[in-house]
Short mmCIF file of C-alpha atoms in Angstrom, two decimals:
data_model
loop_
_atom_site.label_atom_id
_atom_site.label_comp_id
_atom_site.label_asym_id
_atom_site.label_seq_id
_atom_site.Cartn_x
_atom_site.Cartn_y
_atom_site.Cartn_z
CA LEU A 1 38.30 -25.31 -33.01
CA GLN A 2 41.70 -23.66 -32.42
CA VAL A 3 43.64 -22.10 -35.72
CA ASP A 4 47.26 -21.16 -36.01
CA TRP A 5 49.74 -19.82 -38.77
CA LYS A 6 53.06 -22.33 -39.44
CA GLU A 7 54.46 -19.46 -40.62
CA ASP A 8 57.23 -18.87 -43.89
CA ILE A 9 58.02 -23.13 -44.76
CA LYS A 10 60.64 -23.22 -47.41
CA ILE A 11 60.92 -26.78 -48.98
CA THR A 12 63.48 -27.04 -52.55
CA THR A 13 62.08 -29.00 -55.26
CA ARG A 14 64.43 -31.87 -56.84
CA TYR A 15 65.18 -29.48 -59.47
CA GLY A 16 66.12 -26.24 -57.00
CA GLU A 17 63.14 -24.75 -56.91
CA ILE A 18 62.36 -22.75 -53.19
CA ILE A 19 58.65 -23.53 -52.66
CA GLU A 20 57.75 -20.88 -50.00
CA PHE A 21 54.13 -20.81 -47.97
CA ASN A 22 52.53 -21.05 -45.14
CA LEU A 23 50.35 -24.06 -43.74
CA PHE A 24 46.67 -23.19 -41.79
CA SER A 25 46.79 -25.07 -39.06
CA ALA A 26 43.60 -26.29 -37.08
CA THR A 27 42.38 -28.57 -34.53
CA LEU A 28 39.22 -29.72 -33.11
CA GLY A 29 39.33 -29.64 -29.44
CA PHE A 30 37.58 -32.96 -28.52
CA SER A 31 38.50 -35.25 -31.48
CA ARG A 32 41.95 -33.78 -31.34
CA LEU A 33 40.98 -34.36 -35.61
CA HIS A 34 43.78 -31.76 -37.54
CA TYR A 35 43.31 -29.91 -40.58
CA PHE A 36 45.97 -28.31 -42.91
CA VAL A 37 45.48 -25.76 -45.75
CA TYR A 38 48.19 -24.39 -48.21
CA SER A 39 48.27 -20.81 -48.38
CA GLU A 40 50.80 -19.13 -50.20
CA SER A 41 49.85 -15.20 -48.45
CA LYS A 42 48.39 -14.57 -44.53
CA THR A 43 46.20 -12.26 -45.48
CA GLU A 44 42.35 -11.22 -43.96
CA GLU A 45 41.28 -12.90 -47.21
CA SER A 46 43.90 -16.25 -46.64
CA PHE A 47 42.68 -16.64 -43.23
CA ILE A 48 38.27 -16.64 -44.31
CA ARG A 49 39.28 -18.66 -47.14
CA CYS A 50 41.06 -21.02 -44.96
CA LEU A 51 38.52 -21.33 -42.05
CA LEU A 52 35.38 -22.05 -44.53
CA ASP A 53 37.64 -24.51 -45.95
CA THR A 54 38.15 -26.43 -42.79
CA ILE A 55 34.63 -25.41 -42.09
CA TYR A 56 33.55 -27.52 -45.10
CA HIS A 57 35.48 -30.35 -45.08
CA ILE A 58 34.75 -31.18 -41.36
CA GLY A 59 31.45 -30.79 -41.99
CA GLY A 60 29.71 -27.56 -40.03
CA VAL A 61 30.12 -24.95 -37.87
CA THR A 62 31.81 -24.91 -34.13
CA LYS A 63 30.28 -23.05 -31.00
CA GLU A 64 33.83 -21.23 -30.71
CA ILE A 65 37.01 -20.86 -32.91
CA LEU A 66 40.23 -19.81 -30.61
CA THR A 67 43.31 -17.68 -32.25
CA ASP A 68 46.12 -15.55 -31.27
CA ASN A 69 45.79 -12.00 -32.25
CA MET A 70 46.92 -12.75 -35.90
CA SER A 71 47.17 -9.33 -37.97
CA ALA A 72 44.75 -11.16 -40.65
CA ILE A 73 41.88 -10.95 -38.53
CA VAL A 74 42.70 -8.35 -35.33
CA ASP A 75 44.55 -4.31 -35.20
CA VAL A 76 46.17 -4.24 -31.49
CA ARG A 77 46.31 -1.04 -29.97
CA GLY A 78 48.14 -0.82 -27.24
CA LYS A 79 45.91 -3.02 -24.70
CA LYS A 80 42.78 -3.33 -27.19
CA LYS A 81 42.27 -5.95 -29.65
CA VAL A 82 40.21 -4.57 -32.72
CA LYS A 83 38.31 -6.87 -34.73
CA HIS A 84 38.71 -6.37 -38.60
CA SER A 85 34.95 -5.44 -39.77
CA LYS A 86 34.86 -8.22 -41.87
CA ILE A 87 35.74 -10.57 -39.23
CA LEU A 88 32.89 -9.68 -37.29
CA GLN A 89 30.48 -10.04 -39.74
CA LEU A 90 31.65 -13.47 -40.53
CA GLU A 91 31.17 -14.58 -36.79
CA LYS A 92 27.59 -13.11 -37.56
CA ASP A 93 27.09 -15.27 -40.40
CA LEU A 94 28.89 -18.45 -38.88
CA ASN A 95 27.04 -17.83 -35.54
CA VAL A 96 30.75 -18.55 -34.30
CA HIS A 97 32.69 -16.49 -31.51
CA ILE A 98 36.25 -15.78 -32.42
CA ARG A 99 38.17 -15.67 -29.32
CA LEU A 100 41.17 -14.15 -28.80
CA CYS A 101 43.65 -16.00 -26.67
CA LYS A 102 46.56 -14.14 -24.39
CA ALA A 103 49.13 -12.92 -25.75
CA ARG A 104 51.93 -14.81 -25.47
CA SER A 105 50.12 -17.90 -23.75
CA PRO A 106 50.68 -20.89 -26.64
CA GLU A 107 49.20 -22.42 -23.69
CA THR A 108 45.67 -21.98 -24.17
CA LYS A 109 45.90 -22.74 -27.92
CA GLY A 110 47.96 -25.74 -26.69
CA LYS A 111 46.38 -28.12 -29.32
CA VAL A 112 47.05 -26.45 -32.41
CA GLU A 113 50.53 -25.80 -31.23
CA SER A 114 50.82 -29.47 -30.88
CA SER A 115 50.06 -30.44 -34.77
CA ASN A 116 52.46 -28.15 -36.23
CA ARG A 117 54.77 -31.17 -35.20
CA PHE A 118 53.51 -32.99 -38.50
CA VAL A 119 54.64 -30.33 -40.79
CA SER A 120 57.80 -32.19 -40.35
CA ARG A 121 56.19 -34.92 -42.61
CA ILE A 122 56.44 -32.45 -45.08
CA LEU A 123 59.96 -31.07 -44.79
CA ALA A 124 61.06 -34.84 -44.97
CA TYR A 125 60.21 -34.24 -48.93
CA ASN A 126 62.88 -31.75 -49.32
CA ASN A 127 64.56 -32.41 -52.52
CA GLU A 128 62.51 -34.95 -53.40
CA ILE A 129 59.05 -32.51 -54.09
CA GLU A 130 58.19 -31.69 -57.98
CA ASP A 131 56.02 -28.84 -57.63
CA LYS A 132 53.37 -27.20 -55.68
CA GLU A 133 51.11 -29.89 -57.56
CA HIS A 134 53.02 -32.53 -55.52
CA LEU A 135 53.49 -30.40 -52.42
CA LEU A 136 48.98 -29.77 -52.31
CA LYS A 137 48.55 -34.03 -52.70
CA VAL A 138 51.16 -34.50 -50.05
CA ILE A 139 49.44 -32.04 -47.42
CA GLU A 140 45.95 -34.40 -48.30
CA ASN A 141 47.82 -37.41 -48.00
CA LEU A 142 48.96 -35.80 -44.58
CA ASN A 143 44.97 -34.90 -43.31
CA LYS A 144 44.57 -38.17 -43.96
CA THR A 145 47.01 -39.89 -41.99
CA VAL A 146 47.41 -38.01 -39.05
CA ASN A 147 43.60 -38.79 -37.76
CA ASN A 148 43.64 -42.24 -38.35
CA GLU A 149 47.02 -42.54 -35.96
CA VAL A 150 46.33 -42.79 -32.14
CA ASN A 151 46.38 -39.45 -30.44
CA LYS A 152 48.80 -39.72 -27.34
CA THR A 153 46.40 -37.78 -25.11
CA THR A 154 43.10 -39.18 -25.65
CA ASN A 155 44.88 -42.85 -26.88
CA VAL A 156 41.72 -42.84 -29.54
CA ALA A 157 42.01 -42.12 -33.47
CA PRO A 158 40.93 -38.14 -33.83
CA ILE A 159 38.69 -39.76 -36.92
CA VAL A 160 36.58 -42.43 -34.10
CA LEU A 161 36.50 -39.33 -31.43
CA PHE A 162 35.42 -36.89 -34.60
CA LYS A 163 32.11 -39.34 -35.51
CA LYS A 164 30.72 -38.25 -32.31
CA GLU A 165 31.91 -34.19 -31.84
CA LYS A 166 30.65 -34.21 -35.63
CA GLU A 167 26.86 -34.54 -33.93
CA TYR A 168 27.54 -30.49 -32.08
CA LEU A 169 28.90 -28.74 -34.95
CA SER A 170 26.09 -26.22 -36.33
CA PRO A 171 25.06 -26.38 -39.73
CA ILE A 172 27.25 -24.63 -42.94
CA PRO A 173 24.88 -21.70 -43.62
CA ALA A 174 23.71 -20.98 -47.27
CA LYS A 175 26.53 -22.34 -49.94
CA CYS A 176 25.93 -18.18 -51.15
CA MET A 177 26.14 -16.15 -48.19
CA ILE A 178 29.50 -18.15 -48.24
CA ASP A 179 30.79 -17.62 -52.03
CA ALA A 180 30.54 -14.08 -50.77
CA TYR A 181 33.74 -14.28 -48.78
CA ILE A 182 35.58 -16.32 -51.32
CA VAL A 183 37.63 -14.20 -53.27
CA ASP A 184 39.17 -15.16 -56.66
CA ASN A 185 42.88 -14.32 -56.99
CA LEU A 186 44.42 -14.58 -60.41
CA THR A 187 48.10 -14.60 -60.63
CA CYS A 188 49.90 -13.55 -64.23
CA VAL A 189 53.24 -14.26 -65.32
CA VAL A 190 54.12 -10.29 -66.40
CA PRO A 191 55.94 -10.37 -70.03
CA PRO A 192 58.32 -8.52 -71.36
CA THR A 193 56.25 -5.69 -73.20
CA LEU A 194 55.09 -5.21 -69.04
CA LEU A 195 51.32 -5.79 -70.11
CA VAL A 196 48.95 -8.57 -68.58
CA LYS A 197 46.24 -9.76 -70.47
CA PHE A 198 42.85 -10.25 -69.06
CA LYS A 199 39.71 -11.44 -70.77
CA GLY A 200 41.16 -10.25 -74.20
CA ASN A 201 42.85 -6.91 -73.30
CA GLU A 202 46.37 -6.10 -72.31
CA TYR A 203 46.63 -4.35 -69.14
#
């Protein structure tokens, strides 16, 4: 599985509101099955959430995940790359190896890089999108349509090849283990009093 971020995307709603977001892009190596996940940030928690979302979507775990040296998972100290402790634990729990591609070598994860061209289909809704919920539906629809189109390299639709590829995926670990990684974030609008209500109390 090759993964990457399509960063800092901006789209304007029909009401003039600008929605800024990132798109987590994942592509399976054999079938070229694509999956995109909306994310407002590129933090470690966001990476894990998007990755787990992808794993649940494809219904299994690959032996390897290929990505670049994104700050969400690794610290680069000179020539040394050090994975975050939480990422190392995630590798153990999923029984998967997260391999970092060489710096300035996008060709090593070219399959996912090429999938980023589909982002232009989202931008086609610029000035037409209603709101965030509408945007999420557009992304959901993109996930369905792109995998039914014939891939130029394989000459087969990804969804067809995926039927064979899925046989080689490892089972998803117990849900209780996976849920431990999911952090529930609560977004609040701060009123003029500068106090935010949470579970009946003001802070």
